[in-house]
């Protein structure tokens, strides 16, 4: 499980490194950033998956069973927002454990998608 601060914004900058990232969250996010950097440094010797929630809208809610995933940037809905409930994130994590679909080097972002679109993975 990764952190949303490791995802890239529209300018290709990690949210963690972007202007405006709240300093009070840096001490929580730095461990996940360091973990991702360590995984990426392993090359192809180890298979790993790093699943990140969106950087902002990640909270308890309803399990809808619908989510989309992407790579290094948050996956946004029609409203331009990236969001997922803890419940759908847990389901996405279990789905990935039970049926791996990622490849080494990806830092996927699971994001709730409230329309019935199924799982659109792009790894």
Short mmCIF file of C-alpha atoms in Angstrom, two decimals:
data_model
loop_
_atom_site.label_atom_id
_atom_site.label_comp_id
_atom_site.label_asym_id
_atom_site.label_seq_id
_atom_site.Cartn_x
_atom_site.Cartn_y
_atom_site.Cartn_z
CA UNK A 1 0.00 0.00 0.00
CA UNK A 2 1.44 3.30 -1.08
CA UNK A 3 0.60 6.89 -0.48
CA UNK A 4 -1.10 9.42 -2.72
CA UNK A 5 1.77 11.89 -2.26
CA UNK A 6 3.90 9.67 -4.52
CA UNK A 7 1.59 10.21 -7.49
CA UNK A 8 2.42 12.74 -10.18
CA UNK A 9 0.40 15.89 -10.78
CA UNK A 10 -0.47 17.19 -14.26
CA UNK A 11 3.02 18.76 -14.49
CA UNK A 12 4.73 15.42 -13.82
CA UNK A 13 5.83 16.43 -10.30
CA UNK A 14 5.15 14.25 -7.28
CA UNK A 15 2.44 15.78 -5.12
CA UNK A 16 4.95 15.51 -2.26
CA UNK A 17 7.41 17.77 -4.11
CA UNK A 18 4.86 20.19 -5.56
CA UNK A 19 4.34 23.68 -4.17
CA UNK A 20 1.45 23.73 -1.75
CA UNK A 21 1.92 20.22 -0.34
CA UNK A 22 0.98 20.66 3.32
CA UNK A 23 4.14 20.57 5.47
CA UNK A 24 2.22 18.90 8.30
CA UNK A 25 1.78 15.79 6.11
CA UNK A 26 5.38 15.50 4.92
CA UNK A 27 6.50 13.44 7.92
CA UNK A 28 3.73 10.91 7.18
CA UNK A 29 4.33 10.79 3.43
CA UNK A 30 8.13 10.58 3.33
CA UNK A 31 8.21 6.90 4.33
CA UNK A 32 5.99 5.93 1.42
CA UNK A 33 8.08 8.04 -0.97
CA UNK A 34 11.26 6.33 0.25
CA UNK A 35 9.63 2.90 -0.06
CA UNK A 36 8.60 3.55 -3.68
CA UNK A 37 12.08 4.83 -4.51
CA UNK A 38 13.57 1.66 -2.98
CA UNK A 39 11.24 -0.59 -4.99
CA UNK A 40 12.04 1.24 -8.20
CA UNK A 41 15.77 0.86 -7.51
CA UNK A 42 15.41 -2.95 -7.42
CA UNK A 43 15.12 -3.16 -11.19
CA UNK A 44 13.66 -6.39 -12.51
CA UNK A 45 15.11 -8.61 -9.77
CA UNK A 46 11.94 -8.42 -7.67
CA UNK A 47 8.29 -8.30 -8.63
CA UNK A 48 6.37 -5.66 -6.71
CA UNK A 49 3.17 -3.67 -6.83
CA UNK A 50 2.61 -0.26 -5.25
CA UNK A 51 -1.05 0.71 -4.97
CA UNK A 52 -1.68 4.37 -4.17
CA UNK A 53 -4.94 6.02 -3.15
CA UNK A 54 -5.71 9.50 -4.49
CA UNK A 55 -3.74 12.24 -2.77
CA UNK A 56 -6.80 14.00 -1.30
CA UNK A 57 -10.19 12.26 -1.42
CA UNK A 58 -9.52 9.03 0.48
CA UNK A 59 -11.94 8.40 3.34
CA UNK A 60 -14.43 5.94 4.81
CA UNK A 61 -17.54 5.52 2.73
CA UNK A 62 -19.61 3.06 0.81
CA UNK A 63 -18.23 0.00 -0.96
CA UNK A 64 -19.54 0.35 -4.50
CA UNK A 65 -17.41 -2.35 -6.11
CA UNK A 66 -16.58 0.03 -8.98
CA UNK A 67 -13.15 1.52 -9.46
CA UNK A 68 -10.61 2.30 -12.15
CA UNK A 69 -6.85 2.17 -11.94
CA UNK A 70 -4.05 3.95 -13.70
CA UNK A 71 -0.32 4.38 -13.42
CA UNK A 72 1.53 7.35 -11.94
CA UNK A 73 -1.25 9.96 -11.90
CA UNK A 74 -4.55 9.96 -10.03
CA UNK A 75 -7.47 8.62 -12.06
CA UNK A 76 -10.17 11.28 -12.15
CA UNK A 77 -13.88 10.99 -12.77
CA UNK A 78 -16.11 13.14 -14.93
CA UNK A 79 -16.06 15.82 -12.22
CA UNK A 80 -12.25 16.10 -12.45
CA UNK A 81 -11.77 14.67 -8.95
CA UNK A 82 -9.93 11.52 -7.89
CA UNK A 83 -11.58 9.76 -4.96
CA UNK A 84 -12.05 6.35 -3.43
CA UNK A 85 -13.55 5.02 -0.23
CA UNK A 86 -11.47 2.92 2.12
CA UNK A 87 -13.86 0.08 1.36
CA UNK A 88 -13.33 0.17 -2.42
CA UNK A 89 -9.59 0.65 -1.96
CA UNK A 90 -9.47 -2.49 0.18
CA UNK A 91 -11.42 -4.38 -2.51
CA UNK A 92 -9.01 -3.14 -5.20
CA UNK A 93 -6.03 -4.23 -3.09
CA UNK A 94 -7.50 -7.70 -2.54
CA UNK A 95 -8.38 -7.98 -6.23
CA UNK A 96 -4.75 -7.24 -7.11
CA UNK A 97 -3.47 -9.82 -4.60
CA UNK A 98 -5.86 -12.50 -5.82
CA UNK A 99 -5.49 -11.72 -9.53
CA UNK A 100 -2.31 -9.73 -10.18
CA UNK A 101 -2.56 -7.52 -13.24
CA UNK A 102 0.30 -5.12 -12.64
CA UNK A 103 3.91 -5.25 -13.70
CA UNK A 104 7.07 -4.19 -11.91
CA UNK A 105 7.69 -0.48 -12.10
CA UNK A 106 4.10 0.68 -12.06
CA UNK A 107 2.74 2.74 -9.21
CA UNK A 108 -0.97 2.27 -9.76
CA UNK A 109 -3.63 4.49 -8.32
CA UNK A 110 -7.00 2.97 -7.50
CA UNK A 111 -9.79 5.48 -7.85
CA UNK A 112 -13.48 5.01 -7.30
CA UNK A 113 -15.57 5.27 -10.42
CA UNK A 114 -19.23 5.57 -9.62
CA UNK A 115 -20.61 4.63 -13.02
CA UNK A 116 -20.88 1.00 -14.01
CA UNK A 117 -17.79 0.78 -16.16
CA UNK A 118 -16.12 -2.27 -14.71
CA UNK A 119 -12.41 -2.34 -14.06
CA UNK A 120 -10.37 -0.43 -16.63
CA UNK A 121 -6.77 -1.23 -15.75
CA UNK A 122 -3.97 0.30 -17.75
CA UNK A 123 -0.71 -1.12 -16.45
#
